[in-house]
PDB file of C-alpha atoms in Angstrom:
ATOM      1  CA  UNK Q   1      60.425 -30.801   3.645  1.00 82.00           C
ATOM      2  CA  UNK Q   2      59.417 -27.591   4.551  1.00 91.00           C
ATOM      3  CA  UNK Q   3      59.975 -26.387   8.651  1.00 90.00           C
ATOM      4  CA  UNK Q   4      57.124 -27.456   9.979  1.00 91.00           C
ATOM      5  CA  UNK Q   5      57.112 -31.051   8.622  1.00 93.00           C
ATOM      6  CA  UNK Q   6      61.013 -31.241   9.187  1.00 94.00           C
ATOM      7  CA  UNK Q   7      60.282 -30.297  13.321  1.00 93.00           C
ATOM      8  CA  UNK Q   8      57.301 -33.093  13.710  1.00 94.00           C
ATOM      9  CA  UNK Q   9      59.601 -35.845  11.654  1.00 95.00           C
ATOM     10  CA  UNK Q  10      62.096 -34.748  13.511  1.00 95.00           C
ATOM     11  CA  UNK Q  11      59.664 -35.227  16.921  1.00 95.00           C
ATOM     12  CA  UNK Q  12      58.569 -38.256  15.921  1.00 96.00           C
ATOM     13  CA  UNK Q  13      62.002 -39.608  15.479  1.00 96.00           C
ATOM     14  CA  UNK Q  14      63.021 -38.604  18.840  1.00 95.00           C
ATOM     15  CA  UNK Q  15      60.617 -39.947  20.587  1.00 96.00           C
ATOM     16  CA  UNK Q  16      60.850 -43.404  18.638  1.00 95.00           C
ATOM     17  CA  UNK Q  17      65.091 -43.044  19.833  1.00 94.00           C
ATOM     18  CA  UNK Q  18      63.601 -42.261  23.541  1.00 94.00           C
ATOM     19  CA  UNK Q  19      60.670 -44.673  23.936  1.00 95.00           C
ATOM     20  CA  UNK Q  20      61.235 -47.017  21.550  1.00 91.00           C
ATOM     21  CA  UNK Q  21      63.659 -48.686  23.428  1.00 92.00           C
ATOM     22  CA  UNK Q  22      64.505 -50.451  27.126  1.00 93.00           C
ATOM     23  CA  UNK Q  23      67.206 -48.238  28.753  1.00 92.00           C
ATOM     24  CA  UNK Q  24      70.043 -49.704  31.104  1.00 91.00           C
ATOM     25  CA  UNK Q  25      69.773 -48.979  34.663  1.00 88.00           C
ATOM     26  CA  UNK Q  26      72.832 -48.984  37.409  1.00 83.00           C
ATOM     27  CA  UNK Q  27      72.040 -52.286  38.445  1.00 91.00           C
ATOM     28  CA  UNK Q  28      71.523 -53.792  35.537  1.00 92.00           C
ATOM     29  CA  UNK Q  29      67.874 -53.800  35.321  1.00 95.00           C
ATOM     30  CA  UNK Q  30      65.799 -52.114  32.283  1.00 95.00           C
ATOM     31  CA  UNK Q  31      63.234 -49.920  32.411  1.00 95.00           C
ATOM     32  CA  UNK Q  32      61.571 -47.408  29.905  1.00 95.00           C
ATOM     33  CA  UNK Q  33      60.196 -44.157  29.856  1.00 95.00           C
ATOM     34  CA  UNK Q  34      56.839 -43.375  31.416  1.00 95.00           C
ATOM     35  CA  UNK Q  35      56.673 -39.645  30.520  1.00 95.00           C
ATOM     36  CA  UNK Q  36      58.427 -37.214  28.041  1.00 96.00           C
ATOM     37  CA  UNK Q  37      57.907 -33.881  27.944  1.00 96.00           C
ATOM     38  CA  UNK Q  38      58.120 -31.616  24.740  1.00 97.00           C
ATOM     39  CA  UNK Q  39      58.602 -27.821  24.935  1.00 96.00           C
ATOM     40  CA  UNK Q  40      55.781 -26.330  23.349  1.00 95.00           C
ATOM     41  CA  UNK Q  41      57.350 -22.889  23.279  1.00 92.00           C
ATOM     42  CA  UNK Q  42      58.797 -23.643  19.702  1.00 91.00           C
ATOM     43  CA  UNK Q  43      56.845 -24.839  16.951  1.00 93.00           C
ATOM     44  CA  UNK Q  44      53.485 -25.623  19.196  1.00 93.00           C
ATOM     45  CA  UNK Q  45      51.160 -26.699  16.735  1.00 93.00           C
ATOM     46  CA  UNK Q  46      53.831 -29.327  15.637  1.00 94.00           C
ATOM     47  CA  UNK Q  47      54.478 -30.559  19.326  1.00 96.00           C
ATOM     48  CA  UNK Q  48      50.985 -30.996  19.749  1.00 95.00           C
ATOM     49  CA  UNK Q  49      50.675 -33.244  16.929  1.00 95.00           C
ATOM     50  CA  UNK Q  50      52.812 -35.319  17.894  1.00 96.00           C
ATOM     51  CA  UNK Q  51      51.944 -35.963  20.940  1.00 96.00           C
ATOM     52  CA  UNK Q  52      48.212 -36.800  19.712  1.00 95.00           C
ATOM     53  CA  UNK Q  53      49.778 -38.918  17.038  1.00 94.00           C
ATOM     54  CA  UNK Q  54      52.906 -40.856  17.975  1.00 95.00           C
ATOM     55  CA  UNK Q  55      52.972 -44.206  18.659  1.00 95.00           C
ATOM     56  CA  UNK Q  56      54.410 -43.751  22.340  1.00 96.00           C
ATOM     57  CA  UNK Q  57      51.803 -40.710  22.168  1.00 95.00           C
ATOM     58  CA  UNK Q  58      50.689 -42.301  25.678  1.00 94.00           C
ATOM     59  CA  UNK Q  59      53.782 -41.234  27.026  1.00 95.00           C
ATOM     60  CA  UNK Q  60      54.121 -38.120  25.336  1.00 97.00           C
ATOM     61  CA  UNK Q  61      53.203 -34.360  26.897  1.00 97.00           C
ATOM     62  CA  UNK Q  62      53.943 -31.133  25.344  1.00 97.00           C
ATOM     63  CA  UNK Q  63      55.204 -29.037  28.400  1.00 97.00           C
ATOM     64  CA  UNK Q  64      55.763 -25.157  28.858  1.00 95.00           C
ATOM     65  CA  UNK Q  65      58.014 -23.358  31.348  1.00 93.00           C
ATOM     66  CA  UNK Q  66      56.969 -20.529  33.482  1.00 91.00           C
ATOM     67  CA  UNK Q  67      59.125 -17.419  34.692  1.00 88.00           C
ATOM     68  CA  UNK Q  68      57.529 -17.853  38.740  1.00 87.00           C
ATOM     69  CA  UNK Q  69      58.822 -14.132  39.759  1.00 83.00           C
ATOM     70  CA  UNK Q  70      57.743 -11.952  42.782  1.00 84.00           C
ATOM     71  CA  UNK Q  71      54.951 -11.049  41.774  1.00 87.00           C
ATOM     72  CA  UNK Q  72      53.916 -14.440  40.609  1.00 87.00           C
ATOM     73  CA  UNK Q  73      52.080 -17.048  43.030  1.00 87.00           C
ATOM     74  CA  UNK Q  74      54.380 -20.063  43.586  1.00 86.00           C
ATOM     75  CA  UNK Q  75      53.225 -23.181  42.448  1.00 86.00           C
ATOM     76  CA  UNK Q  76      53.572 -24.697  45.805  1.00 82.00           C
ATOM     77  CA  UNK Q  77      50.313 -22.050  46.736  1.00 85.00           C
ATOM     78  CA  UNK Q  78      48.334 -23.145  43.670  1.00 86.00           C
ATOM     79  CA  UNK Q  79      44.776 -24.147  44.400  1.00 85.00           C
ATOM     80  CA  UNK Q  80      44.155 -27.671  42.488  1.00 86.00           C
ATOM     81  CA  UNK Q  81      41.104 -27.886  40.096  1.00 88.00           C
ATOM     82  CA  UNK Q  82      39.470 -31.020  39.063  1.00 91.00           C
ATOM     83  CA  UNK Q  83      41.467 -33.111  37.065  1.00 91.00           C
ATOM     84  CA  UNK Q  84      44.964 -31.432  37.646  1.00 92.00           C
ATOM     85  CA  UNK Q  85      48.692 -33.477  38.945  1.00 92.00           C
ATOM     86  CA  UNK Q  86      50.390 -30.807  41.052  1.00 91.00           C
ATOM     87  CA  UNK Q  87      54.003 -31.577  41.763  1.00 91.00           C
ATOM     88  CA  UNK Q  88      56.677 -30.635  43.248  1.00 91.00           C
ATOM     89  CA  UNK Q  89      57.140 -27.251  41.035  1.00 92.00           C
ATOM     90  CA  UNK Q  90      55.044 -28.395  38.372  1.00 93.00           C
ATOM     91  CA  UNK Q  91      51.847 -29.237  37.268  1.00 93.00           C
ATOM     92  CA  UNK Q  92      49.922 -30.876  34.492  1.00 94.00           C
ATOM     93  CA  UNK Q  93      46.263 -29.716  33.426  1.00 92.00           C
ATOM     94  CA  UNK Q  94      42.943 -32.079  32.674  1.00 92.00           C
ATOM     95  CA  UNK Q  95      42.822 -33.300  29.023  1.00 90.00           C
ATOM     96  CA  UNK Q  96      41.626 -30.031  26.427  1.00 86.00           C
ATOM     97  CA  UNK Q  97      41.303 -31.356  22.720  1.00 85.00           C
ATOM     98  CA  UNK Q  98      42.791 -34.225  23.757  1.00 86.00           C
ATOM     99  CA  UNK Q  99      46.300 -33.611  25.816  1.00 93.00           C
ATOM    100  CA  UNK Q 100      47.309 -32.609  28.984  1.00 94.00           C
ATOM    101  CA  UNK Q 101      49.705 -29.807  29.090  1.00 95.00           C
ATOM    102  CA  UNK Q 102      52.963 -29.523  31.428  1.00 96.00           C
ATOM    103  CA  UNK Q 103      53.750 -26.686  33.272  1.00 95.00           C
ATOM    104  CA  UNK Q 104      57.228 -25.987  35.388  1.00 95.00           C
ATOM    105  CA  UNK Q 105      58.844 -23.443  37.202  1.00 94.00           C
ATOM    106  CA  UNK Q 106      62.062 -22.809  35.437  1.00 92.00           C
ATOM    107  CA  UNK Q 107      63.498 -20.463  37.674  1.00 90.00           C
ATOM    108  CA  UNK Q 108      62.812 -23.281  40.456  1.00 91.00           C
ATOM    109  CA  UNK Q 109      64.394 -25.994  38.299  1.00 90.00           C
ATOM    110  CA  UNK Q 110      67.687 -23.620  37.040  1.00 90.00           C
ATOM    111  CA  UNK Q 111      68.331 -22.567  40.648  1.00 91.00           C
ATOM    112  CA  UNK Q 112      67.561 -26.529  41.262  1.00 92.00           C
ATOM    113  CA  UNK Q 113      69.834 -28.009  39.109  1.00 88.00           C
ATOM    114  CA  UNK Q 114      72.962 -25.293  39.721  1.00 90.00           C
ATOM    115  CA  UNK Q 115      72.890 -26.227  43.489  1.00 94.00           C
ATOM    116  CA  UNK Q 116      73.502 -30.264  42.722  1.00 93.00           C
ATOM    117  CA  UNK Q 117      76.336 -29.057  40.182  1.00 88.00           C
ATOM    118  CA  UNK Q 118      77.961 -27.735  43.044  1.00 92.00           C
ATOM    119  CA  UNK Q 119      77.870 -30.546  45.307  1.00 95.00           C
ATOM    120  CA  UNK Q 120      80.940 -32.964  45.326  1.00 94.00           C
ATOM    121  CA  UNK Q 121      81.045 -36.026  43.573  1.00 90.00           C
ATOM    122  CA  UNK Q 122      79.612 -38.682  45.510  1.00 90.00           C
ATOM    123  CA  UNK Q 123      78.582 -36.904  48.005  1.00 94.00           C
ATOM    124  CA  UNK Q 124      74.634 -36.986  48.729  1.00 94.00           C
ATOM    125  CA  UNK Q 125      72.153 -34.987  46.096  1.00 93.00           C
ATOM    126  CA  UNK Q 126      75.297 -34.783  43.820  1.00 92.00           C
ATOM    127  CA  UNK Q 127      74.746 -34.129  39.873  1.00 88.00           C
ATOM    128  CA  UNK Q 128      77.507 -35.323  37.249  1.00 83.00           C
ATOM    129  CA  UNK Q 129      76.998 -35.559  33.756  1.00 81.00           C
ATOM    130  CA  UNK Q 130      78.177 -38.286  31.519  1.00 78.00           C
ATOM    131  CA  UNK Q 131      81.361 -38.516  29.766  1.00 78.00           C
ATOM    132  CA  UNK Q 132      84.276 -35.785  29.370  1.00 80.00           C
ATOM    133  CA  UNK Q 133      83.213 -34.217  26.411  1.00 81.00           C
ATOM    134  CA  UNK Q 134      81.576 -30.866  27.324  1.00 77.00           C
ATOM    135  CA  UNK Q 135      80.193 -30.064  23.781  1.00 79.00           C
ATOM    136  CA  UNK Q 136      78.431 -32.753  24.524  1.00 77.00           C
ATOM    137  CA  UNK Q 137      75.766 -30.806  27.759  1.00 77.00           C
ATOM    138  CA  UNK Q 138      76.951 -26.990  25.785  1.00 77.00           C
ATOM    139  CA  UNK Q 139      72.885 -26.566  26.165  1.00 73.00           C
ATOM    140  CA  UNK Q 140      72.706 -27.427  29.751  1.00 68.00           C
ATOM    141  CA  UNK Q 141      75.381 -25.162  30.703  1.00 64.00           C
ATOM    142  CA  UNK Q 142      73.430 -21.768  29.129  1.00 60.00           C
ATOM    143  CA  UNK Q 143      70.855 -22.414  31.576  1.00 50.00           C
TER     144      UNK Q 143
END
């Protein structure tokens, strides 16, 4: 397989692992994913089709981060147009050929995600990561 079909296959297989499947909560409930989000930043074209052509396509939205510096306006002052979600640091856009597209504030959700690092254990808004293995989040900690 060439690049292109080796990144969708390798998409599609992903999201079959991810929502293909009830996962275990705390309590011993199940539930499954409602929404995945693809970076679109690599390979674009390929995201795209999956997320049109997946079987759990319905769950499926190719996403893009955005650098939100000075002279940027913060989402939270975005003015809604028909058909957007607006979130908390986020939002999606109205369908165009067929998807929505995610948008987030990375520098929001970095800064986000260091602060709950730094909280104790147990203690409220905390953030721990499974297992001891740190190879294991080596991605998460380049953030």
């Amino acid at each position: 397989m060439g690049a292109e079909a080796t990144v969708r296959q390798s998409l599609l297989d992903l999201a079959e692992h991810l929502c293909g499947k009830n996962w275990l909560r705390q309590d011993g409930g199940e539930m499954r994913l409602e929404r995945v989000l693809i970076d679109a930043g690599f390979r674009p074209d390929q995201v795209c089709d999956v997320c049109r052509n997946s079987p759990h396509a319905a769950v499926l939205v190719p996403s893009r981060g955005l650098g939100i510096t000075a002279a940027r306006k913060p989402m939270a002052e975005y003015v809604r147009r028909p058909g957007d979600r607006l979130g908390w640091h986020w939002y999606i856009t109205p369908p165009q050929k067929g998807l929505r597209f995610a948008h987030l504030d990375t520098n929001h959700w970095k800064t986000f995600l260091q602060a709950r690092w730094r909280i104790a254990v147990g203690d409220l808004g905390a953030l721990s990561l499974f297992g001891r293995e740190a190879q294991a989040h080596e991605m998460l900690r380049r953030t």
